[in-house]
Short mmCIF file of C-alpha atoms and ligand atoms in Angstrom, two decimals:
data_model
loop_
_atom_site.label_atom_id
_atom_site.label_comp_id
_atom_site.label_asym_id
_atom_site.label_seq_id
_atom_site.Cartn_x
_atom_site.Cartn_y
_atom_site.Cartn_z
CA MET A 271 -3.02 13.27 -43.23
CA GLU A 272 -4.92 11.78 -40.28
CA ARG A 273 -2.92 8.25 -40.65
CA LEU A 274 0.21 10.17 -41.23
CA TRP A 275 0.62 12.38 -38.38
CA THR A 276 -1.13 8.77 -36.38
CA SER A 277 1.98 6.28 -37.91
CA GLY A 278 4.60 9.12 -36.67
CA SER A 279 3.40 9.41 -33.63
CA VAL A 280 3.71 5.51 -33.62
CA ASP A 281 7.69 6.30 -34.90
CA ARG A 282 8.41 8.98 -32.30
CA ASN A 283 7.78 6.87 -29.22
CA LYS A 284 9.35 3.92 -30.13
CA GLU A 285 12.52 6.49 -30.63
CA LEU A 286 12.23 8.06 -26.64
CA VAL A 287 10.85 4.23 -25.30
CA ASP A 288 14.64 2.72 -27.34
CA ARG A 289 17.21 6.13 -25.85
CA LEU A 290 15.32 4.97 -22.97
CA GLN A 291 16.70 1.94 -22.97
CA LEU A 292 19.93 2.40 -24.71
CA TYR A 293 20.21 4.44 -20.86
CA GLY A 294 19.84 1.89 -19.44
CA ILE A 295 16.73 3.09 -17.74
CA VAL A 296 14.90 1.15 -19.07
CA LYS A 297 15.60 -2.63 -19.39
CA SER A 298 13.52 -5.02 -19.18
CA LYS A 299 11.31 -7.24 -22.88
CA LYS A 300 8.31 -6.43 -20.50
CA VAL A 301 8.84 -2.49 -19.88
CA LYS A 302 10.21 -2.05 -22.64
CA GLU A 303 6.83 -3.45 -25.13
CA VAL A 304 3.99 -1.98 -21.94
CA MET A 305 5.95 2.32 -23.35
CA GLU A 306 5.78 0.81 -26.26
CA THR A 307 2.17 0.20 -26.85
CA ILE A 308 1.32 2.87 -24.93
CA ASP A 309 1.99 6.28 -26.75
CA ARG A 310 3.24 8.85 -24.38
CA GLY A 311 1.63 11.11 -27.06
CA LEU A 312 -2.19 9.82 -26.25
CA PHE A 313 -1.39 11.33 -23.13
CA VAL A 314 -0.02 15.30 -22.62
CA PRO A 315 -2.08 17.98 -23.40
CA PRO A 316 -1.60 18.70 -27.44
CA ASP A 317 1.14 21.28 -28.88
CA SER A 318 3.58 20.52 -26.12
CA ALA A 319 6.70 18.34 -26.74
CA SER A 320 5.01 14.79 -26.16
CA TYR A 321 7.98 12.93 -26.77
CA VAL A 322 10.68 14.82 -24.50
CA ASP A 323 12.71 13.56 -21.60
CA SER A 324 11.26 16.12 -19.27
CA PRO A 325 8.00 15.97 -16.76
CA MET A 326 5.42 18.71 -18.12
CA PRO A 327 2.82 20.95 -17.11
CA ILE A 328 -1.00 19.00 -17.07
CA GLY A 329 -2.88 22.26 -15.38
CA TYR A 330 -3.96 22.33 -11.86
CA ASN A 331 -0.37 22.78 -10.20
CA ALA A 332 0.30 18.70 -11.79
CA THR A 333 2.41 17.61 -14.21
CA ILE A 334 3.52 14.85 -16.51
CA SER A 335 5.81 12.46 -15.49
CA ALA A 336 8.95 12.75 -17.24
CA PRO A 337 9.40 9.41 -19.09
CA HIS A 338 12.56 7.90 -17.01
CA MET A 339 10.87 8.16 -13.83
CA HIS A 340 7.83 6.35 -16.00
CA ALA A 341 10.29 3.56 -17.20
CA ALA A 342 12.25 3.52 -13.25
CA CYS A 343 9.19 3.37 -11.71
CA LEU A 344 7.66 0.58 -13.54
CA GLU A 345 10.71 -1.11 -13.23
CA LEU A 346 10.81 -0.83 -10.06
CA LEU A 347 6.98 -2.41 -9.90
CA VAL A 348 8.13 -5.17 -13.36
CA ASP A 349 7.25 -7.99 -10.84
CA HIS A 350 4.52 -6.77 -9.11
CA LEU A 351 2.77 -6.22 -11.99
CA GLN A 352 2.52 -9.70 -13.71
CA PRO A 353 -0.55 -11.33 -15.46
CA GLY A 354 -4.06 -11.11 -12.94
CA MET A 355 -2.01 -8.78 -9.91
CA ASN A 356 -3.22 -5.73 -8.06
CA ALA A 357 -2.07 -2.14 -8.65
CA LEU A 358 -2.02 1.05 -7.96
CA ASP A 359 -1.31 4.34 -8.64
CA VAL A 360 -2.86 7.18 -5.81
CA GLY A 361 -2.07 10.66 -8.22
CA SER A 362 -2.86 9.05 -11.49
CA GLY A 363 -2.66 12.67 -13.19
CA THR A 364 -2.88 11.57 -17.01
CA GLY A 365 -3.18 7.74 -16.83
CA TYR A 366 -0.46 6.82 -18.35
CA LEU A 367 0.57 4.63 -15.97
CA THR A 368 -2.32 3.84 -14.71
CA ALA A 369 -2.72 2.65 -18.18
CA CYS A 370 0.73 0.64 -18.62
CA PHE A 371 0.26 -1.19 -15.80
CA ALA A 372 -4.28 -2.47 -17.06
CA MET A 373 -1.82 -3.42 -19.95
CA MET A 374 1.25 -5.65 -17.78
CA VAL A 375 -1.30 -7.58 -15.55
CA GLY A 376 -3.99 -8.05 -18.13
CA PRO A 377 -7.56 -8.58 -18.51
CA GLU A 378 -7.44 -11.12 -14.29
CA GLY A 379 -5.69 -8.25 -13.29
CA ARG A 380 -6.75 -5.04 -11.49
CA ALA A 381 -5.59 -1.41 -12.36
CA VAL A 382 -7.23 1.54 -10.15
CA GLY A 383 -6.04 5.00 -10.64
CA VAL A 384 -6.85 7.07 -7.71
CA GLU A 385 -6.10 11.56 -8.45
CA HIS A 386 -8.25 13.96 -6.38
CA ILE A 387 -8.37 16.88 -9.33
CA PRO A 388 -12.18 15.58 -11.24
CA GLU A 389 -11.27 16.96 -14.57
CA LEU A 390 -7.75 14.91 -13.73
CA VAL A 391 -9.78 12.54 -14.07
CA ASP A 392 -11.38 13.39 -16.48
CA PHE A 393 -8.94 13.91 -19.26
CA SER A 394 -7.25 9.99 -17.86
CA THR A 395 -10.37 8.50 -18.66
CA ASN A 396 -10.24 10.44 -22.30
CA ASN A 397 -5.98 9.65 -22.33
CA ILE A 398 -7.12 5.86 -21.57
CA ARG A 399 -8.96 5.20 -24.83
CA SER A 400 -8.29 6.48 -27.48
CA SER A 401 -5.04 4.11 -26.54
CA ALA A 402 -4.12 1.41 -26.40
CA ALA A 403 -5.98 0.17 -22.76
CA SER A 404 -9.95 1.64 -23.69
CA SER A 405 -10.95 -2.23 -23.81
CA CYS A 406 -9.29 -2.73 -20.09
CA LEU A 407 -11.67 0.59 -19.17
CA ASN A 408 -15.00 -0.63 -20.74
CA GLU A 409 -14.07 -4.16 -19.29
CA GLY A 410 -13.05 -3.22 -15.66
CA SER A 411 -9.99 -3.81 -15.34
CA LEU A 412 -9.10 -0.75 -15.50
CA SER A 413 -10.56 2.26 -13.03
CA LEU A 414 -10.27 5.67 -12.17
CA HIS A 415 -12.35 6.77 -8.84
CA VAL A 416 -11.48 10.40 -7.58
CA ALA A 417 -10.44 10.55 -4.00
CA ASP A 418 -8.20 11.44 -1.24
CA GLY A 419 -5.33 9.40 -2.71
CA ARG A 420 -3.68 9.65 0.28
CA LEU A 421 -6.43 6.77 2.08
CA GLY A 422 -5.15 4.80 -0.63
CA TRP A 423 -8.40 2.73 -2.55
CA PRO A 424 -9.47 0.24 0.58
CA GLU A 425 -12.17 -1.37 -1.87
CA LEU A 426 -10.33 -3.07 -4.08
CA ALA A 427 -6.46 -3.46 -1.86
CA PRO A 428 -4.86 -5.62 -0.76
CA TYR A 429 -2.24 -4.50 -3.98
CA ASP A 430 0.98 -6.69 -5.15
CA ALA A 431 1.84 -3.43 -6.93
CA ILE A 432 1.32 1.05 -4.91
CA HIS A 433 2.82 3.58 -7.18
CA VAL A 434 2.55 7.18 -5.73
CA GLY A 435 2.77 9.51 -8.68
CA ALA A 436 3.00 12.90 -6.04
CA ALA A 437 5.49 13.31 -3.30
CA ALA A 438 4.54 12.53 0.99
CA PRO A 439 5.94 14.21 3.29
CA GLU A 440 6.31 10.76 4.79
CA ILE A 441 5.05 7.15 3.91
CA PRO A 442 0.96 6.99 4.69
CA GLN A 443 0.08 4.13 6.73
CA PRO A 444 -3.04 3.44 4.86
CA LEU A 445 -0.80 2.60 1.54
CA ILE A 446 1.25 -0.30 3.76
CA ASP A 447 -1.33 -2.13 5.06
CA GLN A 448 -3.51 -1.65 1.48
CA LEU A 449 -0.10 -3.80 0.52
CA LYS A 450 -0.60 -7.48 0.44
CA PRO A 451 2.56 -9.42 1.82
CA GLY A 452 5.55 -9.45 -0.84
CA GLY A 453 3.49 -6.27 -2.35
CA ARG A 454 5.86 -3.78 -2.81
CA LEU A 455 5.37 -0.21 -3.19
CA VAL A 456 7.33 3.00 -4.68
CA ILE A 457 6.99 6.41 -3.27
CA PRO A 458 8.84 9.65 -3.39
CA VAL A 459 8.86 11.10 0.05
CA GLY A 460 10.22 14.64 1.32
CA THR A 461 8.98 17.39 1.09
CA ILE A 462 11.59 19.84 -0.36
CA PHE A 463 13.98 17.42 -1.19
CA GLN A 464 13.07 13.44 -2.01
CA ASP A 465 13.71 10.06 -1.78
CA LEU A 466 12.37 7.76 -4.19
CA GLN A 467 11.01 5.49 -1.77
CA VAL A 468 10.35 1.56 -2.29
CA VAL A 469 9.03 -0.29 0.69
CA ASP A 470 8.56 -3.76 0.51
CA LYS A 471 6.13 -5.55 2.31
CA ASN A 472 7.17 -8.65 4.09
CA LEU A 473 5.81 -12.84 3.78
CA ASP A 474 4.90 -12.09 7.61
CA GLY A 475 3.84 -8.86 7.36
CA SER A 476 7.45 -6.62 7.93
CA VAL A 477 8.59 -3.93 6.34
CA SER A 478 11.64 -3.74 4.74
CA VAL A 479 13.08 0.45 2.72
CA ARG A 480 15.46 1.45 0.55
CA THR A 481 15.97 4.53 -1.24
CA GLU A 482 16.53 3.65 -4.92
CA THR A 483 17.13 8.32 -5.64
CA SER A 484 17.01 11.33 -5.08
CA VAL A 485 13.49 12.86 -7.05
CA ARG A 486 11.35 16.10 -7.29
CA TYR A 487 8.19 15.76 -7.83
CA VAL A 488 4.40 17.81 -6.71
CA PRO A 489 3.02 17.15 -3.97
CA LEU A 490 1.00 14.40 -2.04
CA THR A 491 -1.80 17.26 -0.48
CA SER A 492 -4.95 18.41 0.21
CA LYS A 493 -6.69 19.26 -3.34
CA ALA A 494 -6.69 22.49 -1.64
CA ALA A 495 -3.01 22.77 -1.20
CA GLN A 496 -2.89 22.29 -4.91
CA LEU A 497 -4.82 24.17 -6.11
CA HIS A 498 -4.02 27.71 -3.54
CA ASN A 499 -0.35 26.37 -4.49
CA ASN A 500 0.11 29.23 -8.23
N1 SAH B 91 1.73 9.53 -12.49
C1 SAH B 91 0.85 10.69 -12.81
C2 SAH B 91 1.59 11.84 -11.44
C3 SAH B 91 0.45 13.79 -12.50
S1 SAH B 91 1.76 14.73 -11.22
C4 SAH B 91 1.44 11.50 -14.36
O1 SAH B 91 2.74 10.82 -14.54
O2 SAH B 91 0.32 11.62 -14.96
C5 SAH B 91 1.18 13.91 -9.73
C6 SAH B 91 -0.09 14.22 -8.94
O3 SAH B 91 -1.11 13.59 -8.15
C7 SAH B 91 -1.58 15.38 -10.00
O4 SAH B 91 -2.70 15.17 -10.70
C8 SAH B 91 -1.56 15.43 -8.71
O5 SAH B 91 -3.09 16.54 -8.83
C9 SAH B 91 -2.40 14.34 -7.90
N2 SAH B 91 -2.03 14.41 -6.18
C10 SAH B 91 -1.39 15.23 -5.28
N3 SAH B 91 -2.08 14.71 -4.34
C11 SAH B 91 -3.13 14.32 -4.11
C12 SAH B 91 -3.93 13.57 -2.96
N4 SAH B 91 -4.38 13.65 -1.70
N5 SAH B 91 -5.01 12.59 -4.14
C13 SAH B 91 -4.53 11.92 -5.60
N6 SAH B 91 -3.85 12.85 -5.94
C14 SAH B 91 -3.25 13.43 -5.90
#
């Protein structure tokens, strides 16, 4: 039974990725491969509709982003997630994107997740251990940290790619500071109405910002504010 269920979940994950490709959200071979390799079903609480294209509650007033948002952010960052590159995932939640980043940057690269709810860091660690990215955790190319992600993770900066999975009222300066020249930050900005912004640090250190699309994310805030927002 265990094996039957396992192969069923892999097939359902592949169907989800095929549909995202059909709708033009998954564009590149690299994003398609990584989303097929990292099974979304291993990152959502048991019994939730793992392969439906919608966000889902994961406790602590947080959600796992919808598959189309994961895909869109991976596509926006694909050139900045090449083998050997450094990537930071702020508000790593379930660890899904951190796992994708680790697979893409490979053993010579570095994928860092920062999440301020310790229970979610434990949850994401277990999820990743059950996934194809498990060896990245063991070998140290993937690490997860309990911290306020508004400060980034200076220990392993600078980064080629920074993703923020929660909406900030404005772009936190430490994240811009921790971006490599040539690097890219993808971040939802706003309160009720939010824009997914793409911040490119140019080689001369100047910064270009553009809006990709309108989005709806949970806030990037303090732990106390998040847990009291019931
Ligand atoms: N990409 C994640 C998104 C999780 S939701 C996923 O798909 O699983 C956003 C996450 O940001 C939540 O887990 C929330 O706890 C976290 N978060 C919010 N504010 C934060 C902060 N200041 N520092 C670190 N994490 C934060």
